[in-house]
PDB file of C-alpha atoms in Angstrom:
ATOM      1  CA  UNK W   1     -15.469   3.816  11.128  1.00 62.00           C
ATOM      2  CA  UNK W   2     -17.718   6.894  12.091  1.00 71.00           C
ATOM      3  CA  UNK W   3     -18.955   7.261  15.264  1.00 74.00           C
ATOM      4  CA  UNK W   4     -20.454  10.747  15.970  1.00 76.00           C
ATOM      5  CA  UNK W   5     -25.164  10.906  16.039  1.00 82.00           C
ATOM      6  CA  UNK W   6     -24.804  14.589  15.155  1.00 83.00           C
ATOM      7  CA  UNK W   7     -22.447  14.635  11.554  1.00 83.00           C
ATOM      8  CA  UNK W   8     -25.083  10.821  10.648  1.00 81.00           C
ATOM      9  CA  UNK W   9     -21.899   9.098  10.122  1.00 79.00           C
ATOM     10  CA  UNK W  10     -22.294   6.711  13.480  1.00 80.00           C
ATOM     11  CA  UNK W  11     -21.665   3.503  11.910  1.00 78.00           C
ATOM     12  CA  UNK W  12     -20.354   3.915   8.109  1.00 72.00           C
ATOM     13  CA  UNK W  13     -16.909   3.245   7.076  1.00 68.00           C
ATOM     14  CA  UNK W  14     -14.466   5.900   6.579  1.00 67.00           C
ATOM     15  CA  UNK W  15     -12.704   3.840   4.057  1.00 67.00           C
ATOM     16  CA  UNK W  16     -13.311   1.140   1.643  1.00 67.00           C
ATOM     17  CA  UNK W  17     -10.399  -1.028   2.923  1.00 68.00           C
ATOM     18  CA  UNK W  18     -12.316  -3.164   5.044  1.00 72.00           C
ATOM     19  CA  UNK W  19     -10.675  -6.257   4.461  1.00 78.00           C
ATOM     20  CA  UNK W  20      -7.228  -7.424   4.470  1.00 86.00           C
ATOM     21  CA  UNK W  21      -4.919  -4.726   3.349  1.00 89.00           C
ATOM     22  CA  UNK W  22      -1.748  -5.714   2.233  1.00 90.00           C
ATOM     23  CA  UNK W  23       0.117  -3.297   4.822  1.00 90.00           C
ATOM     24  CA  UNK W  24      -1.531  -5.416   7.524  1.00 92.00           C
ATOM     25  CA  UNK W  25      -0.856  -8.719   6.261  1.00 94.00           C
ATOM     26  CA  UNK W  26       2.322  -7.744   6.361  1.00 93.00           C
ATOM     27  CA  UNK W  27       2.517  -6.281   9.586  1.00 93.00           C
ATOM     28  CA  UNK W  28       1.109  -9.094  10.749  1.00 94.00           C
ATOM     29  CA  UNK W  29       3.515 -11.817   9.471  1.00 95.00           C
ATOM     30  CA  UNK W  30       6.251  -9.915  10.891  1.00 94.00           C
ATOM     31  CA  UNK W  31       4.626 -10.157  14.258  1.00 96.00           C
ATOM     32  CA  UNK W  32       4.124 -13.585  14.058  1.00 97.00           C
ATOM     33  CA  UNK W  33       7.893 -13.919  12.994  1.00 96.00           C
ATOM     34  CA  UNK W  34       8.613 -12.640  16.205  1.00 97.00           C
ATOM     35  CA  UNK W  35       7.175 -14.326  18.032  1.00 98.00           C
ATOM     36  CA  UNK W  36       8.211 -17.057  17.135  1.00 98.00           C
ATOM     37  CA  UNK W  37      11.884 -16.266  17.550  1.00 98.00           C
ATOM     38  CA  UNK W  38      10.524 -15.134  21.555  1.00 98.00           C
ATOM     39  CA  UNK W  39       9.003 -18.546  21.743  1.00 98.00           C
ATOM     40  CA  UNK W  40      11.973 -20.297  20.424  1.00 98.00           C
ATOM     41  CA  UNK W  41      14.522 -18.247  23.120  1.00 98.00           C
ATOM     42  CA  UNK W  42      12.224 -18.735  25.128  1.00 98.00           C
ATOM     43  CA  UNK W  43      10.748 -15.434  26.191  1.00 98.00           C
ATOM     44  CA  UNK W  44       7.305 -16.613  24.666  1.00 97.00           C
ATOM     45  CA  UNK W  45       5.345 -19.696  26.028  1.00 97.00           C
ATOM     46  CA  UNK W  46       3.092 -20.600  22.946  1.00 97.00           C
ATOM     47  CA  UNK W  47       3.862 -22.114  19.999  1.00 97.00           C
ATOM     48  CA  UNK W  48       0.392 -22.083  18.501  1.00 97.00           C
ATOM     49  CA  UNK W  49      -2.970 -20.951  18.830  1.00 95.00           C
ATOM     50  CA  UNK W  50      -6.641 -21.617  18.938  1.00 94.00           C
ATOM     51  CA  UNK W  51      -8.674 -20.869  16.356  1.00 91.00           C
ATOM     52  CA  UNK W  52     -12.236 -21.472  14.971  1.00 88.00           C
ATOM     53  CA  UNK W  53     -13.500 -21.713  11.406  1.00 80.00           C
ATOM     54  CA  UNK W  54     -15.703 -20.431   9.529  1.00 78.00           C
ATOM     55  CA  UNK W  55     -17.719 -22.768   9.022  1.00 82.00           C
ATOM     56  CA  UNK W  56     -17.765 -24.543  12.665  1.00 81.00           C
ATOM     57  CA  UNK W  57     -17.152 -23.150  16.035  1.00 84.00           C
ATOM     58  CA  UNK W  58     -14.999 -26.503  16.650  1.00 88.00           C
ATOM     59  CA  UNK W  59     -11.354 -25.424  17.950  1.00 91.00           C
ATOM     60  CA  UNK W  60      -8.200 -25.802  15.886  1.00 91.00           C
ATOM     61  CA  UNK W  61      -4.844 -25.688  16.862  1.00 94.00           C
ATOM     62  CA  UNK W  62      -3.173 -23.227  14.370  1.00 95.00           C
ATOM     63  CA  UNK W  63       1.107 -23.500  15.588  1.00 97.00           C
ATOM     64  CA  UNK W  64       2.615 -20.073  14.660  1.00 97.00           C
ATOM     65  CA  UNK W  65       4.928 -21.452  12.123  1.00 98.00           C
ATOM     66  CA  UNK W  66       2.296 -22.805  10.098  1.00 97.00           C
ATOM     67  CA  UNK W  67       0.507 -19.733   9.837  1.00 95.00           C
ATOM     68  CA  UNK W  68       3.784 -18.152   8.647  1.00 96.00           C
ATOM     69  CA  UNK W  69       3.743 -20.242   6.109  1.00 96.00           C
ATOM     70  CA  UNK W  70       0.461 -20.065   5.087  1.00 95.00           C
ATOM     71  CA  UNK W  71       0.472 -16.368   5.264  1.00 95.00           C
ATOM     72  CA  UNK W  72       3.998 -16.511   2.620  1.00 94.00           C
ATOM     73  CA  UNK W  73       2.454 -19.243   0.486  1.00 95.00           C
ATOM     74  CA  UNK W  74      -0.328 -17.025  -0.457  1.00 95.00           C
ATOM     75  CA  UNK W  75       0.957 -13.486  -0.378  1.00 95.00           C
ATOM     76  CA  UNK W  76       1.909 -13.203  -3.868  1.00 93.00           C
ATOM     77  CA  UNK W  77      -1.315 -15.245  -5.145  1.00 94.00           C
ATOM     78  CA  UNK W  78      -3.812 -12.995  -3.706  1.00 94.00           C
ATOM     79  CA  UNK W  79      -1.860  -9.394  -3.641  1.00 93.00           C
ATOM     80  CA  UNK W  80      -0.107  -8.963  -7.006  1.00 93.00           C
ATOM     81  CA  UNK W  81      -2.273  -8.492 -10.037  1.00 91.00           C
ATOM     82  CA  UNK W  82      -0.629 -10.263 -13.234  1.00 90.00           C
ATOM     83  CA  UNK W  83      -1.035 -10.324 -16.601  1.00 89.00           C
ATOM     84  CA  UNK W  84      -3.578 -12.906 -17.048  1.00 93.00           C
ATOM     85  CA  UNK W  85      -6.076 -11.761 -14.729  1.00 92.00           C
ATOM     86  CA  UNK W  86      -9.320 -10.796 -16.283  1.00 92.00           C
ATOM     87  CA  UNK W  87     -11.351  -9.891 -13.017  1.00 92.00           C
ATOM     88  CA  UNK W  88     -13.623  -7.324 -14.257  1.00 94.00           C
ATOM     89  CA  UNK W  89     -12.282  -4.856 -11.580  1.00 92.00           C
ATOM     90  CA  UNK W  90      -9.061  -4.666 -12.673  1.00 91.00           C
ATOM     91  CA  UNK W  91      -8.023  -1.439 -14.138  1.00 86.00           C
ATOM     92  CA  UNK W  92      -3.939  -1.690 -14.294  1.00 85.00           C
ATOM     93  CA  UNK W  93      -2.017  -5.456 -14.158  1.00 85.00           C
ATOM     94  CA  UNK W  94       1.404  -6.252 -12.532  1.00 85.00           C
ATOM     95  CA  UNK W  95       0.840  -4.094  -9.308  1.00 86.00           C
ATOM     96  CA  UNK W  96      -0.399  -5.186  -5.534  1.00 89.00           C
ATOM     97  CA  UNK W  97      -3.437  -4.806  -4.861  1.00 89.00           C
ATOM     98  CA  UNK W  98      -4.325  -2.632  -1.794  1.00 87.00           C
ATOM     99  CA  UNK W  99      -6.365  -5.458  -0.081  1.00 89.00           C
ATOM    100  CA  UNK W 100      -7.967  -8.531  -1.183  1.00 90.00           C
ATOM    101  CA  UNK W 101     -11.576  -9.813  -0.158  1.00 88.00           C
ATOM    102  CA  UNK W 102     -13.493  -6.107   0.100  1.00 86.00           C
ATOM    103  CA  UNK W 103     -16.788  -6.123   0.275  1.00 83.00           C
ATOM    104  CA  UNK W 104     -16.847  -3.222  -2.273  1.00 82.00           C
ATOM    105  CA  UNK W 105     -14.922  -5.761  -4.944  1.00 87.00           C
ATOM    106  CA  UNK W 106     -13.484  -2.677  -7.256  1.00 86.00           C
ATOM    107  CA  UNK W 107     -11.572  -1.313  -4.367  1.00 83.00           C
ATOM    108  CA  UNK W 108      -9.833  -4.827  -3.806  1.00 85.00           C
ATOM    109  CA  UNK W 109      -7.303  -3.650  -7.574  1.00 86.00           C
ATOM    110  CA  UNK W 110      -6.739  -0.556  -6.417  1.00 83.00           C
ATOM    111  CA  UNK W 111      -3.091   0.607  -6.526  1.00 78.00           C
ATOM    112  CA  UNK W 112      -2.404   2.328  -2.620  1.00 79.00           C
ATOM    113  CA  UNK W 113       1.200   3.590  -1.425  1.00 78.00           C
ATOM    114  CA  UNK W 114       1.045   0.899   1.296  1.00 80.00           C
ATOM    115  CA  UNK W 115       2.152  -1.615  -0.470  1.00 81.00           C
ATOM    116  CA  UNK W 116       5.686  -0.001   0.510  1.00 80.00           C
ATOM    117  CA  UNK W 117       5.588  -0.613   4.516  1.00 84.00           C
ATOM    118  CA  UNK W 118       4.441  -3.834   3.329  1.00 87.00           C
ATOM    119  CA  UNK W 119       8.307  -4.130   1.265  1.00 84.00           C
ATOM    120  CA  UNK W 120       9.528  -2.939   3.847  1.00 84.00           C
ATOM    121  CA  UNK W 121       8.338  -4.863   7.305  1.00 88.00           C
ATOM    122  CA  UNK W 122       8.049  -7.762   5.100  1.00 88.00           C
ATOM    123  CA  UNK W 123      10.597  -7.720   2.083  1.00 86.00           C
ATOM    124  CA  UNK W 124      10.872 -11.613   1.931  1.00 88.00           C
ATOM    125  CA  UNK W 125       7.189 -12.111   1.060  1.00 89.00           C
ATOM    126  CA  UNK W 126       7.593 -10.281  -2.301  1.00 86.00           C
ATOM    127  CA  UNK W 127       8.968 -11.815  -6.368  1.00 85.00           C
ATOM    128  CA  UNK W 128      11.729  -9.903  -6.386  1.00 75.00           C
ATOM    129  CA  UNK W 129      11.452  -9.690 -10.562  1.00 75.00           C
ATOM    130  CA  UNK W 130       7.776  -8.132  -9.214  1.00 74.00           C
ATOM    131  CA  UNK W 131       9.567  -4.904  -7.982  1.00 65.00           C
ATOM    132  CA  UNK W 132      11.237  -2.126 -10.604  1.00 58.00           C
ATOM    133  CA  UNK W 133      14.816  -1.118 -10.977  1.00 56.00           C
ATOM    134  CA  UNK W 134      15.332   1.532 -13.835  1.00 53.00           C
ATOM    135  CA  UNK W 135      18.663   0.375 -15.901  1.00 59.00           C
ATOM    136  CA  UNK W 136      19.003   2.425 -18.458  1.00 61.00           C
ATOM    137  CA  UNK W 137      21.955   0.579 -20.045  1.00 64.00           C
ATOM    138  CA  UNK W 138      20.121  -2.623 -19.791  1.00 65.00           C
ATOM    139  CA  UNK W 139      20.578  -4.493 -23.161  1.00 68.00           C
ATOM    140  CA  UNK W 140      18.981  -7.194 -22.173  1.00 68.00           C
ATOM    141  CA  UNK W 141      15.591  -9.183 -23.054  1.00 70.00           C
ATOM    142  CA  UNK W 142      13.808  -7.833 -20.322  1.00 68.00           C
ATOM    143  CA  UNK W 143      10.583  -6.464 -22.090  1.00 65.00           C
ATOM    144  CA  UNK W 144       9.734  -4.106 -18.505  1.00 61.00           C
ATOM    145  CA  UNK W 145      13.139  -2.637 -17.927  1.00 60.00           C
ATOM    146  CA  UNK W 146      15.432  -2.817 -21.092  1.00 65.00           C
ATOM    147  CA  UNK W 147      16.791   0.610 -21.866  1.00 62.00           C
ATOM    148  CA  UNK W 148      15.306   1.928 -19.259  1.00 61.00           C
ATOM    149  CA  UNK W 149      11.652   1.350 -20.376  1.00 61.00           C
ATOM    150  CA  UNK W 150      10.047   1.219 -17.104  1.00 58.00           C
ATOM    151  CA  UNK W 151      11.457   4.916 -16.151  1.00 56.00           C
ATOM    152  CA  UNK W 152       7.306   6.526 -16.336  1.00 53.00           C
ATOM    153  CA  UNK W 153       6.454   3.328 -13.913  1.00 53.00           C
ATOM    154  CA  UNK W 154       7.713   5.079 -10.845  1.00 51.00           C
ATOM    155  CA  UNK W 155      10.643   4.274  -9.561  1.00 50.00           C
ATOM    156  CA  UNK W 156      12.481   6.848  -9.848  1.00 52.00           C
ATOM    157  CA  UNK W 157       9.687   9.278  -8.695  1.00 57.00           C
ATOM    158  CA  UNK W 158      10.675   9.567  -5.689  1.00 64.00           C
ATOM    159  CA  UNK W 159      12.233  13.092  -5.318  1.00 61.00           C
ATOM    160  CA  UNK W 160       8.108  14.154  -5.731  1.00 64.00           C
ATOM    161  CA  UNK W 161       8.245  12.768  -1.741  1.00 72.00           C
ATOM    162  CA  UNK W 162      10.344  16.034  -1.305  1.00 72.00           C
ATOM    163  CA  UNK W 163       7.470  18.875  -3.286  1.00 71.00           C
ATOM    164  CA  UNK W 164       4.593  16.918  -1.649  1.00 71.00           C
ATOM    165  CA  UNK W 165       6.010  18.230   2.142  1.00 77.00           C
ATOM    166  CA  UNK W 166       7.051  21.294   1.344  1.00 76.00           C
ATOM    167  CA  UNK W 167       3.355  22.098   0.196  1.00 75.00           C
ATOM    168  CA  UNK W 168       1.940  20.146   3.680  1.00 75.00           C
ATOM    169  CA  UNK W 169       4.361  22.707   5.107  1.00 81.00           C
ATOM    170  CA  UNK W 170       2.383  25.274   3.560  1.00 74.00           C
ATOM    171  CA  UNK W 171      -1.143  23.855   4.286  1.00 73.00           C
ATOM    172  CA  UNK W 172      -0.168  21.924   7.723  1.00 71.00           C
ATOM    173  CA  UNK W 173      -4.173  21.981   8.856  1.00 67.00           C
TER     174      UNK W 173
END
């Protein structure tokens, strides 16, 4: 969010990622999981929180366990763009969305590197069959990876990271 009156950016979003970002949901899940462990070990006294619903001001108690399960149960459903998704905003299927419920609907369907943060801090949320792996001698019936079909869909392109870092060294500002 901008905050400068002179530049006339005060109050304007600096990013289109204005709702539930995949990496933040994963970080949140990791924190809740840790809080549950701390509670079970006696280091944290609470096992739930009180919140309000969007439709009511009544307080609702939700346990951290239930919250954790809700995130787990909805993660793939909300973030994975499968072959049947017919949204007019979908440019590419079989990827993880960057956000959900964004003000600008098209931004929900972007592929951003932030999903890698989510994959590292909360790998248990991901369906293993959606994670690419390159196996050139795979002679099975998996269309997406048999004989290295998925090579150009990024799993081996990590070597470009080194060139990116080297280029950044030339232009550090």
